[in-house]
Short mmCIF file of C-alpha atoms and ligand atoms in Angstrom, two decimals:
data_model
loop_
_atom_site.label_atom_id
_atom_site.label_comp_id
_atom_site.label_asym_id
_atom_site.label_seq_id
_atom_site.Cartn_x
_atom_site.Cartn_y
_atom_site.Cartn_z
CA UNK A 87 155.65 -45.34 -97.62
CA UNK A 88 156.78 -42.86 -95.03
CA UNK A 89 154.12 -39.91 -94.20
CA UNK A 90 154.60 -36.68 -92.53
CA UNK A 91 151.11 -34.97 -91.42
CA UNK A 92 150.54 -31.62 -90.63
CA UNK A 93 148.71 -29.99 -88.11
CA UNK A 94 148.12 -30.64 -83.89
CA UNK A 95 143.92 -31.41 -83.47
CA UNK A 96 141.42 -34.18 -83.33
CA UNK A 97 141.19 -33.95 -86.98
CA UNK A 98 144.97 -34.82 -87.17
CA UNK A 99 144.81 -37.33 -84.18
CA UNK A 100 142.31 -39.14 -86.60
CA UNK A 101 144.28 -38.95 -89.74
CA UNK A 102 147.14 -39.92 -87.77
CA UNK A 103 145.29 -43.00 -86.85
CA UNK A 104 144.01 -44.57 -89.61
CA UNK A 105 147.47 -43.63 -91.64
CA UNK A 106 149.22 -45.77 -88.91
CA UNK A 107 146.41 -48.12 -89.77
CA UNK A 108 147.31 -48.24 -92.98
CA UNK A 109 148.98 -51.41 -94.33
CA UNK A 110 151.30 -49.35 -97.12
CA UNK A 111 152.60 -47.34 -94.31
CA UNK A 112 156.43 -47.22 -92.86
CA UNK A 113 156.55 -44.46 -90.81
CA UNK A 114 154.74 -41.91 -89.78
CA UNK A 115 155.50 -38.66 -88.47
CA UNK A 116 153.42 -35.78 -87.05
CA UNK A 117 154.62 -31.95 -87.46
CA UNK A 118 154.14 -30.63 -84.54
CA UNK A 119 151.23 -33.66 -83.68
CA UNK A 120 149.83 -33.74 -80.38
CA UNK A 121 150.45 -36.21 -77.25
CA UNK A 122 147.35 -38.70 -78.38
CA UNK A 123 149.50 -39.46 -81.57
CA UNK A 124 152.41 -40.86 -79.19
CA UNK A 125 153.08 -44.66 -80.28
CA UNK A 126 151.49 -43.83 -83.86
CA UNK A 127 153.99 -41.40 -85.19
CA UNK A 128 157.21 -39.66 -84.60
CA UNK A 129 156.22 -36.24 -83.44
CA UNK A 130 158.71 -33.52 -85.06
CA UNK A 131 159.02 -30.30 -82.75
CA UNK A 132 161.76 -28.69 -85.31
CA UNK A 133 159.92 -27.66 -88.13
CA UNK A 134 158.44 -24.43 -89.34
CA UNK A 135 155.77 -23.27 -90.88
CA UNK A 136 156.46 -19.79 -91.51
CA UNK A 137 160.07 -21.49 -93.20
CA UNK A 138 158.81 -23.83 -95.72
CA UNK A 139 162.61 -24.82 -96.27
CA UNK A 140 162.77 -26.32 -92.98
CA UNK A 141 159.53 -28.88 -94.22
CA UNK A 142 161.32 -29.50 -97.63
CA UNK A 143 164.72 -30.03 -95.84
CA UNK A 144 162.75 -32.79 -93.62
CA UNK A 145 161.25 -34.64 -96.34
CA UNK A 146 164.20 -35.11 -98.32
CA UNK A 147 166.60 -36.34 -94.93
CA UNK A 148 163.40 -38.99 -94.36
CA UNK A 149 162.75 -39.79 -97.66
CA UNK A 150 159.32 -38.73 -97.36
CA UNK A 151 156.82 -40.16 -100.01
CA UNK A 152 153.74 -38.15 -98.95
CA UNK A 153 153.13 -34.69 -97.01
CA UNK A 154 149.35 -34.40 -95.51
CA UNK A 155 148.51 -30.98 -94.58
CA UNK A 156 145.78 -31.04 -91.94
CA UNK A 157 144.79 -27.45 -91.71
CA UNK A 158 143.57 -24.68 -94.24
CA UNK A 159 146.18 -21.60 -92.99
CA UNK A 160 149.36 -23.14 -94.88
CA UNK A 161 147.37 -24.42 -97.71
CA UNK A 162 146.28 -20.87 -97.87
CA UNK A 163 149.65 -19.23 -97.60
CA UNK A 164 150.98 -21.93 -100.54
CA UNK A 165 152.97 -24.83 -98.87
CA UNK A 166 151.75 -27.37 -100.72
CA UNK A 167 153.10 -25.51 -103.92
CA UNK A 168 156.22 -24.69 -102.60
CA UNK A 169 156.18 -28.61 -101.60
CA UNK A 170 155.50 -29.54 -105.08
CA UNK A 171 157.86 -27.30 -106.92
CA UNK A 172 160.41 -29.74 -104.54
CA UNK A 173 158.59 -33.06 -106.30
CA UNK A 174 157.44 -33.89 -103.12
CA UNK A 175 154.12 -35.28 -103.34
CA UNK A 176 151.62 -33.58 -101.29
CA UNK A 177 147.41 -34.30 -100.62
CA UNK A 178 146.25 -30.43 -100.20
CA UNK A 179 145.37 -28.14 -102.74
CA UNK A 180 147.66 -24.96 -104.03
CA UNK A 181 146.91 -21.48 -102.72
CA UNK A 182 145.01 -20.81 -106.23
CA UNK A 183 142.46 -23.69 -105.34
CA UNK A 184 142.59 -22.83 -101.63
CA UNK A 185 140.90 -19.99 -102.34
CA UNK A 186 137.39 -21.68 -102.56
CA UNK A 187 137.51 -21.75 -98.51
CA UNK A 188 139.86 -18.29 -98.05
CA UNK A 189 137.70 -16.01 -100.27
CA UNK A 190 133.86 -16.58 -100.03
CA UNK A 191 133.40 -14.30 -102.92
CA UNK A 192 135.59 -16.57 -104.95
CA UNK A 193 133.77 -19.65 -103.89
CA UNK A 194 130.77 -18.12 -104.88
CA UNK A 195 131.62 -16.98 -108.21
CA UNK A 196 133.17 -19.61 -109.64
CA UNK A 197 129.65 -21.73 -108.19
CA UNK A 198 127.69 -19.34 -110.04
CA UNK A 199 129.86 -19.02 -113.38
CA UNK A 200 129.44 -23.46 -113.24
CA UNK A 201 125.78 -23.72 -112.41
CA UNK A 202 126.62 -24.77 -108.92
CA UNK A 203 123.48 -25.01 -106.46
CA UNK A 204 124.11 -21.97 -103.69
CA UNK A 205 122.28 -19.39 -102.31
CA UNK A 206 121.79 -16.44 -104.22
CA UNK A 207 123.83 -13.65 -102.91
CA UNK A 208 125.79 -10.42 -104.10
CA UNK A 209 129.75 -9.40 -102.80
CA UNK A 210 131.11 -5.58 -102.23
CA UNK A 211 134.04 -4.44 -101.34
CA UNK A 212 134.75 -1.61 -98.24
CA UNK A 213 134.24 1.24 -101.24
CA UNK A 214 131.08 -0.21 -102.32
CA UNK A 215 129.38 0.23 -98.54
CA UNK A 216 126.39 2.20 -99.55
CA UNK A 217 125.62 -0.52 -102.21
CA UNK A 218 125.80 -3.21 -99.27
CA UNK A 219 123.44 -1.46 -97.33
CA UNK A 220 121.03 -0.46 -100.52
CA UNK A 221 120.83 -4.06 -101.85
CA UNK A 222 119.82 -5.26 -98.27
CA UNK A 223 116.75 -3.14 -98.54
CA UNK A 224 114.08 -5.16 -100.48
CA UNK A 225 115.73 -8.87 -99.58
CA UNK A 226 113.81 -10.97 -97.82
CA UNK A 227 114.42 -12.20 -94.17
CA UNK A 228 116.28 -13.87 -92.58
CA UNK A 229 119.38 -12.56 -94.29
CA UNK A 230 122.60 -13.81 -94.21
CA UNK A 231 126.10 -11.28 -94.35
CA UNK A 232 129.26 -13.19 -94.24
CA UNK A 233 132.74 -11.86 -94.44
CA UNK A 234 134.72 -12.64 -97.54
CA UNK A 235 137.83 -14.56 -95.48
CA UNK A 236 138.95 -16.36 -92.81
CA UNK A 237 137.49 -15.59 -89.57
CA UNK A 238 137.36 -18.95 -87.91
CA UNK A 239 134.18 -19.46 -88.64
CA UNK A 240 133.05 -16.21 -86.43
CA UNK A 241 132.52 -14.14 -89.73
CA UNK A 242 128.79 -14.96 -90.43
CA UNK A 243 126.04 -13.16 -89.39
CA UNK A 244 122.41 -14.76 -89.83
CA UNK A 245 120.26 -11.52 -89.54
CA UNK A 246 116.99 -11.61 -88.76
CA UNK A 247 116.17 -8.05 -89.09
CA UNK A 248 117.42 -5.22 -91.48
CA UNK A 249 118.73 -2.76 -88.73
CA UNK A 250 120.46 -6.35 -87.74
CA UNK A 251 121.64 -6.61 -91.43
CA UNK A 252 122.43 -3.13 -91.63
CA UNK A 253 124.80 -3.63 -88.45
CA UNK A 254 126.66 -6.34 -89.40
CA UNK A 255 127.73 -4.73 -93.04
CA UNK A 256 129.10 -1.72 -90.83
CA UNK A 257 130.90 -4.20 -87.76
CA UNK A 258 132.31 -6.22 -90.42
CA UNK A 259 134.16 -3.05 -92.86
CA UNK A 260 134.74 -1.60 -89.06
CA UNK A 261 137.66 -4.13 -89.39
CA UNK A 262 136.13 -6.50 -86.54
CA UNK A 263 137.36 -9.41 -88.49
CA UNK A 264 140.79 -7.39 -89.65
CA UNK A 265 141.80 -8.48 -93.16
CA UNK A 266 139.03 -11.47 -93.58
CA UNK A 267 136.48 -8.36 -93.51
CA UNK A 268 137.54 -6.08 -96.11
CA UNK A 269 135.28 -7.96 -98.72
CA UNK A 270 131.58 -9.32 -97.70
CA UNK A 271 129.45 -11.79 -99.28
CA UNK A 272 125.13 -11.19 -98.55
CA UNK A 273 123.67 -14.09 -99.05
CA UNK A 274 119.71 -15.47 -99.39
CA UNK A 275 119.06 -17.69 -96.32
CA UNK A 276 119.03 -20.93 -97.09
CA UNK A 277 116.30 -23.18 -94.83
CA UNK A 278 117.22 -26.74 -94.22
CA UNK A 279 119.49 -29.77 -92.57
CA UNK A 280 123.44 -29.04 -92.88
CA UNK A 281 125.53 -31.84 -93.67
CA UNK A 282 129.16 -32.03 -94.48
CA UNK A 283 130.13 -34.37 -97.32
CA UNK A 284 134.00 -34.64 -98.20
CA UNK A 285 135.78 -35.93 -101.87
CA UNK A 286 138.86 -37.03 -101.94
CA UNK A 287 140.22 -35.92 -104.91
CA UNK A 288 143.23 -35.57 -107.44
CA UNK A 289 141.87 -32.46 -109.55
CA UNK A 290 139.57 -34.62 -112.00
CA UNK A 291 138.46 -38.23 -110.11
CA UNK A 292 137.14 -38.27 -106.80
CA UNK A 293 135.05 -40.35 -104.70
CA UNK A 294 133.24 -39.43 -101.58
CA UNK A 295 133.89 -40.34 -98.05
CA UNK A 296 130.57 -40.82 -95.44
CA UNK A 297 128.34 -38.22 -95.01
CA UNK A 298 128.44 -36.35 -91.81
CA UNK A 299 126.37 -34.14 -89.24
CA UNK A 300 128.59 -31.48 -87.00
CA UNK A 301 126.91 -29.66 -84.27
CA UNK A 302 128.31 -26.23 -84.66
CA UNK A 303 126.52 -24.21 -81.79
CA UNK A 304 127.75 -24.24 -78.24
CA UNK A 305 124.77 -25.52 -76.11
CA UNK A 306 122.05 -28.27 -76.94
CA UNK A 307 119.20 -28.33 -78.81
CA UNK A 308 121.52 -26.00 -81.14
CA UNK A 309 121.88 -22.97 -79.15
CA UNK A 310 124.47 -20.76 -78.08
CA UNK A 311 127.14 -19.36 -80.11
CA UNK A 312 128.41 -20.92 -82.66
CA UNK A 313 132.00 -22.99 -82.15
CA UNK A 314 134.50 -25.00 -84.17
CA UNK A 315 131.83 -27.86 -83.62
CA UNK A 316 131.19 -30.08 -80.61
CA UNK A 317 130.68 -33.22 -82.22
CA UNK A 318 129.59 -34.79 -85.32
CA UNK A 319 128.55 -38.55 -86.40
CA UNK A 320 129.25 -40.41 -89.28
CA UNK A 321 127.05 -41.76 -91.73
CA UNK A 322 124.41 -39.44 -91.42
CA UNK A 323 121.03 -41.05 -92.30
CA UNK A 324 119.57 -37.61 -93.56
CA UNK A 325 122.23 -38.27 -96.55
CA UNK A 326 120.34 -40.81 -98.70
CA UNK A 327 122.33 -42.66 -101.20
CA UNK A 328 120.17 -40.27 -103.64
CA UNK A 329 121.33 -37.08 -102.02
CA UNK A 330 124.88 -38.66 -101.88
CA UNK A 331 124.67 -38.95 -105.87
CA UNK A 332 123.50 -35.88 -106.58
CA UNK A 333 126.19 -34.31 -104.10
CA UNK A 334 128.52 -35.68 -106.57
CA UNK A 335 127.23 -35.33 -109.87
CA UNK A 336 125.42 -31.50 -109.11
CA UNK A 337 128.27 -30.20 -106.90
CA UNK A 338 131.54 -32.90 -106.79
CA UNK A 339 132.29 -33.51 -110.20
CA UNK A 340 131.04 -30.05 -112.02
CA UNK A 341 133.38 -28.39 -109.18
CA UNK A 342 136.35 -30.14 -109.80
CA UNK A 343 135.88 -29.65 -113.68
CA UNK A 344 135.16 -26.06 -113.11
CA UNK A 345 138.52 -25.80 -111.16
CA UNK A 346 140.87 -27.80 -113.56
CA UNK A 347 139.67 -25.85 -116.51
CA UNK A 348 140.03 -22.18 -114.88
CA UNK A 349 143.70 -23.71 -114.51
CA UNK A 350 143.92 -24.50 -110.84
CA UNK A 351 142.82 -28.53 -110.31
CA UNK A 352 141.96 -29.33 -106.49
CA UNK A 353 143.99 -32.01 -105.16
CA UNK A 354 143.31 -32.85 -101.74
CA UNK A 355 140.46 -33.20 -99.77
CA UNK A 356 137.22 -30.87 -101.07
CA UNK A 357 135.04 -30.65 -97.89
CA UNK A 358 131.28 -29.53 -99.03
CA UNK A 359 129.19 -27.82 -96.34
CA UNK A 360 125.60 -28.63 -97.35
CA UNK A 361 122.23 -27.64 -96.67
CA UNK A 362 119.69 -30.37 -97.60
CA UNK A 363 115.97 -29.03 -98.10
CA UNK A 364 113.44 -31.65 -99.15
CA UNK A 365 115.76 -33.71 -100.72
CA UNK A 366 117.78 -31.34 -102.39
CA UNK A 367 121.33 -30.16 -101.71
CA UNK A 368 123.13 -26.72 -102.00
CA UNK A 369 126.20 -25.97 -101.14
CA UNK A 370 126.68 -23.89 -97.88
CA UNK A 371 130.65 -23.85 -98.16
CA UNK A 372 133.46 -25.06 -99.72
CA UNK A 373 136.58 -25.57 -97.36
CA UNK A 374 139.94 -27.10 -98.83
CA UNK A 375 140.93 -29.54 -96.40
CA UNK A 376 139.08 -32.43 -93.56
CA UNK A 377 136.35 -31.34 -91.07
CA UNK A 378 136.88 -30.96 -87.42
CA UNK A 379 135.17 -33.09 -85.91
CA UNK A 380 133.31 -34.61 -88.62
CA UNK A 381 136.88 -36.24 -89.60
CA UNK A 382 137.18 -37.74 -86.68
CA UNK A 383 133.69 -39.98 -87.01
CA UNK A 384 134.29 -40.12 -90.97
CA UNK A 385 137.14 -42.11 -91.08
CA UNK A 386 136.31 -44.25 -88.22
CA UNK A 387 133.86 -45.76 -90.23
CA UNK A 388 135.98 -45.47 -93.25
CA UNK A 389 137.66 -48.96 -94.29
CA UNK A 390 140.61 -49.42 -96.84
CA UNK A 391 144.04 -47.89 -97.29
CA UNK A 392 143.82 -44.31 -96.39
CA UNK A 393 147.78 -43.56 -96.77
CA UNK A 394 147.30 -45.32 -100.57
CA UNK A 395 144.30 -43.11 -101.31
CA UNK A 396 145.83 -39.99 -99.79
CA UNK A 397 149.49 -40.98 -102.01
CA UNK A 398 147.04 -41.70 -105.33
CA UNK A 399 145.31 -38.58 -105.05
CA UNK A 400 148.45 -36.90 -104.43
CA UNK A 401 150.35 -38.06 -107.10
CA UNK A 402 147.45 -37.47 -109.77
CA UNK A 403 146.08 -41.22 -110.11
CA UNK A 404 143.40 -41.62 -107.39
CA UNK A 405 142.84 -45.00 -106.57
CA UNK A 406 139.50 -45.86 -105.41
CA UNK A 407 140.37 -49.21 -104.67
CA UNK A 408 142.07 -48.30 -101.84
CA UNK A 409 138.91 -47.67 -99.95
CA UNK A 410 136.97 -50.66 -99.17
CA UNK A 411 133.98 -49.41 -97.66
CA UNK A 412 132.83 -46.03 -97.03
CA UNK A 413 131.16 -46.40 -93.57
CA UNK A 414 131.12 -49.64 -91.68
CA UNK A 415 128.88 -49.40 -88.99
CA UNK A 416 128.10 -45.59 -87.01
CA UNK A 417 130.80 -43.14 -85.53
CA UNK A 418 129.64 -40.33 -83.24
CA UNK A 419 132.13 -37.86 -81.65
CA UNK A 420 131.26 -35.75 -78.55
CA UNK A 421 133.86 -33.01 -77.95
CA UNK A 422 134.96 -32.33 -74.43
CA UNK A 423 135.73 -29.01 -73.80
CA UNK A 424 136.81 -26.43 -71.50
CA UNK A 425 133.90 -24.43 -69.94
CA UNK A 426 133.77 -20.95 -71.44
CA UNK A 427 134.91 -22.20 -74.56
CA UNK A 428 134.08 -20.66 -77.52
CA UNK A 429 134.83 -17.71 -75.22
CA UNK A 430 137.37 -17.35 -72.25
CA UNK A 431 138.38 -20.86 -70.66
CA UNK A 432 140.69 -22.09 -68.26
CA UNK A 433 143.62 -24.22 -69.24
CA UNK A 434 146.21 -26.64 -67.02
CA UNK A 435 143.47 -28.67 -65.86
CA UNK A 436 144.76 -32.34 -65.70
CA UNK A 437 142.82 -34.87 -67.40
CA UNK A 438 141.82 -38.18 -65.71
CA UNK A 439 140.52 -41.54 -66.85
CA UNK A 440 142.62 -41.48 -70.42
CA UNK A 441 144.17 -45.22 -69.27
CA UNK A 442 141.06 -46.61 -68.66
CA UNK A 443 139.39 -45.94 -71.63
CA UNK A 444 142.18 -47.00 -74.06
CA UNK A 445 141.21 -50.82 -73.19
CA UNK A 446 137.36 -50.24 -74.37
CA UNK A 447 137.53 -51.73 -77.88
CA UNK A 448 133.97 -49.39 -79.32
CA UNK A 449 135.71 -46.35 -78.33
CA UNK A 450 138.38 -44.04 -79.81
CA UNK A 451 139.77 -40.97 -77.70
CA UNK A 452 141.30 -37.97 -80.52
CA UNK A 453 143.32 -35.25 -78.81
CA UNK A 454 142.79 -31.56 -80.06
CA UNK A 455 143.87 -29.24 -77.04
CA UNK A 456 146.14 -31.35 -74.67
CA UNK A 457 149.77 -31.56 -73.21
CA UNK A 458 151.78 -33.90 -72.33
CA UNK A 459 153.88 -32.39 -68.99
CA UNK A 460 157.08 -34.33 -68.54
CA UNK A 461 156.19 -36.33 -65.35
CA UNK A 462 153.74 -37.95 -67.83
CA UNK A 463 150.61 -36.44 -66.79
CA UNK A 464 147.91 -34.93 -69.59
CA UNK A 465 146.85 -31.24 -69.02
CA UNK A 466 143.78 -29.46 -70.96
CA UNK A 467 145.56 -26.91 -73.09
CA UNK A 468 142.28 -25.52 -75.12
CA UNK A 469 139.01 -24.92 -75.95
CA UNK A 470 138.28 -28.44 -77.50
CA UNK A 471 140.18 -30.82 -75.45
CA UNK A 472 138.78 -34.15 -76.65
CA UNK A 473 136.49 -36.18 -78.99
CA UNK A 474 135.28 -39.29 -77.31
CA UNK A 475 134.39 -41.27 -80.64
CA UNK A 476 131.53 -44.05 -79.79
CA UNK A 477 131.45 -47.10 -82.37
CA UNK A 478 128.32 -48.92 -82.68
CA UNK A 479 126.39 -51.46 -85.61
CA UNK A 480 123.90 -48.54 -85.05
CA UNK A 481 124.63 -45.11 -84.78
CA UNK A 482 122.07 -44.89 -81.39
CA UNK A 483 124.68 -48.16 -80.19
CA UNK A 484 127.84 -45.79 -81.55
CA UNK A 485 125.97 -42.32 -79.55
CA UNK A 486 125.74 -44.72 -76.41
CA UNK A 487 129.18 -45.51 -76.32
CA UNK A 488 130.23 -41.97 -77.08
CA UNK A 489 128.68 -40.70 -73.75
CA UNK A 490 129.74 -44.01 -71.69
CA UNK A 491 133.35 -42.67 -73.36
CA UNK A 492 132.82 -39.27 -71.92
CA UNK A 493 131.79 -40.88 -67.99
CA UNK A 494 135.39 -41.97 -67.48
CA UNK A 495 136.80 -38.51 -68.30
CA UNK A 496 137.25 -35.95 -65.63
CA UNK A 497 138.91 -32.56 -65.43
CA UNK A 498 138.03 -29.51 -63.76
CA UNK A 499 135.68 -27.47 -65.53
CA UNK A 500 135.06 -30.18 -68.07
CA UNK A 501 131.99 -29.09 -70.86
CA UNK A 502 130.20 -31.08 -73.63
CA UNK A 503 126.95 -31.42 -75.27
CA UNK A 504 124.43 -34.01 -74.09
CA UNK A 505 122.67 -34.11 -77.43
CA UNK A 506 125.35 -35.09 -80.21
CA UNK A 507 124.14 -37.19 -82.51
CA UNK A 508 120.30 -37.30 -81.66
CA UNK A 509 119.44 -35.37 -84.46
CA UNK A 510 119.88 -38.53 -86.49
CA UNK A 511 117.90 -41.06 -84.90
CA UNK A 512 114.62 -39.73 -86.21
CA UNK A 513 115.46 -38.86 -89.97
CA UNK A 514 112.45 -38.90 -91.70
CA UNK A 515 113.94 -38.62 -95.23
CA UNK A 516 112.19 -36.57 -97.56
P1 LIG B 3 130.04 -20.62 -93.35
O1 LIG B 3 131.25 -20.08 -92.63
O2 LIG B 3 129.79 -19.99 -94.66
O3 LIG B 3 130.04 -22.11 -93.40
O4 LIG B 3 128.80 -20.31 -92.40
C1 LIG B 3 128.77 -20.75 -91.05
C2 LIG B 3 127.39 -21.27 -90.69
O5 LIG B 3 126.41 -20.25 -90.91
C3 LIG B 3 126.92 -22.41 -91.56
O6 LIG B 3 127.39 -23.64 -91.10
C4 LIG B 3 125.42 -22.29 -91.46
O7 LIG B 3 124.96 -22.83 -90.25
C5 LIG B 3 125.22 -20.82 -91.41
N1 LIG B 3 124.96 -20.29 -92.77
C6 LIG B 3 125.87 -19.80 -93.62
N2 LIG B 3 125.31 -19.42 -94.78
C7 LIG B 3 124.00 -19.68 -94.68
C8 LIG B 3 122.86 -19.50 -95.54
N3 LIG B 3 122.98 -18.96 -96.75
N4 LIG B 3 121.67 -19.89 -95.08
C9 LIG B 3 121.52 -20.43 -93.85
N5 LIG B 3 122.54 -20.61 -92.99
C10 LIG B 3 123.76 -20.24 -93.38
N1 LIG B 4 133.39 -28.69 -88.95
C1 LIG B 4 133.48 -27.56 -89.75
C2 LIG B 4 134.81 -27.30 -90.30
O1 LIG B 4 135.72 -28.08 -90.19
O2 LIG B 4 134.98 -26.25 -90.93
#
């Protein structure tokens, strides 16, 4: 089948992969991709987002069988509808279902309507501002104020005070987080392990994908601000098989039904943001597409036909046939980034060591923020430049390789945690 993907990071780098990997692939081409994906698609520079027309024009010239869209924006803004309305078979939800990861307030709602586990929490809107700050008064602490849209994961404030609560309700209607902020969410504060569990889905069958750890926070030993995430590993031990089934049959599969009978069926890839306490999951966030960088471990462990599944989900008959194995083996994924970063950074840094570490068979290299200048050189172009994915029959083998990944690297300025993964090797399941 030919494929064109979405989207420029590691995420996509990864997808990219294993769809080239994939034996009922043709071709494969990346819109606008990034210059790790060169030999494993076609990267398309011509395209535009804000012209859907230009996307459906595409598919029909390359008799495209599948469209993957790697990141939430154009879900959000309704590509994969306009897509469909074109009979162009697409794995991403519509901007109706999208709205479980664009509008907290929906996500939490339509939990709470289904008997979905979540923290207990209470939304206003920018008129309702004294009832925000009156219903923080007799909550307990820590308390957690989030607001209602997209804010690149910057929206969420875990206060530990109520002058701290009290200050985040009035920074967030202040229009700090423009549009995202005109709606807040207050949540209870849930205590816990986070984990990040993904379903691939095609609005009523899914099946799940390995369990993952991301490391969200800047600095080791989880401090620091918090960041896109600077590396993840796949499985993660602190997901038992007995957490994984309750994942699905508490959150999964009462989701999805909840979503196809208020008449807007996921179809895609429902990522569930977890926090596990004493065995026992709730659900943290919904986001409508793959984790960065948990996707990048995830489906290096992952073993099947990921261009079938993606197609079977897409075209409403998932086929969970198509994936052999959910985790051979340990993945762990240290992002390289550009000191500074989640805050000002240099870019135009060239990176060094890329050759080299293509012939080491245990590790995989994902692009997210590079360039490709025309006398062939690689230049750092963002925050997260890298993920240096380790492979290993154990994850502490897969961690090892990771970091012996990261030694042949070298740019100037060059950042990355020392600690991904540990957090796993002493799981002392509940
Ligand atoms: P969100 O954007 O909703 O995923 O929140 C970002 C991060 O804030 C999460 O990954 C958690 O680390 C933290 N967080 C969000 N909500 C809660 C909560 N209710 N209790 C504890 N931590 C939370
Ligand atoms: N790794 C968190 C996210 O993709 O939202």
């Amino acid at each position: 089948m030919n494929i064109l993907l979405i989207g420029s990071g590691g995420r996509e780098h990864a997808l990219a992969q294993s769809l080239h990997a994939s034996p009922s692939t043709t071709a494969l081409y990346a819109f606008p991709g990034n210059p790790g994906m060169n030999g494993i698609a076609t990267l398309v520079d011509s395209l535009s987002l804000n012209d859907s027309g230009t996307i459906i024009a595409f598919c029909k010239q390359h008799a495209i069988d599948l469209v993957v869209v790697g990141p939430e924006a154009p879900l959000v803004k309704g590509l994969a509808d306009e897509l469909r309305s074109h009979s162009i078979a697409v794995f991403g939800p519509s901007a109706k279902a999208a709205r479980i990861e664009s509008s907290k307030g929906f996500s939490k709602d339509l939990m709470k309507r289904h008997g979905i586990p979540t923290a207990g929490y209470e939304h206003f809107t920018k008129e309702q501002i004294h009832e925000a700050h009156a219903y923080i008064h007799d909550r307990a602490l820590p308390i957690v104020v989030k607001a209602d849209g997209l804010a690149a994961g910057k929206g969420v404030i875990i206060a530990e005070t109520h002058d701290e609560a009290h200050a985040a309700i009035d920074e967030i209607f202040s229009g700090l987080f423009a549009d995202a902020g005109s709606s807040i969410v207050i949540e209870d504060f849930l205590k816990g392990e986070e984990a990040s569990v993904f379903a691939i889905t095609d609005g009523q069958n899914s099946i799940l994908l390995a369990p993952a750890q991301d490391h969200k926070r800047a600095k080791d030993g989880d401090l620091g601000k918090n960041t896109g995430g600077m590396g993840a590993y796949a499985p993660a031990p602190l997901v038992t098989e007995e957490i994984m089934n309750r994942v699905d049959n508490e959150i999964v599969r009462p989701m999805l039904k909840a979503m196809h009978e208020e008449g807007f069926p996921f179809v895609g890839c429902l990522f569930v943001g977890l926090m596990i306490d004493a065995g026992k999951p709730s659900v943290v966030e919904f986001n409508c597409r793959f984790g960065d960088p948990e996707t990048q471990a995830v489906l290096s462990v992952f073993r099947g036909d990921l261009a079938t599944l993606l197609h079977s989900a897409a075209i409403g008959a998932l086929d969970a046939s198509a994936m052999q194995s959910r985790a051979e083996g340990f993945a762990c994924n240290v992002v390289m980034a550009s000191g500074g970063y989640p805050d000002d950074y240099e870019t135009g840094h060239k990176i060094l060591g890329l050759d080299k570490i293509s012939e080491i068979p245990q590790i995989s290299v994902f692009h997210a923020g590079t360039k490709l200048l025309p006398d062939g050189s690689i230049i750092t172009s963002g925050g997260r430049v890298l993920g240096i994915c380790g492979l290993g029959a154990t994850l502490s083998e897969a961690i090892q390789q990771a970091y012996i990944g990261v030694e042949y690297i070298h740019y100037q300025k060059r950042y990355f945690r020392t600690d991904i993964g540990k957090k796993g090797l002493h799981v002392t399941n509940p």
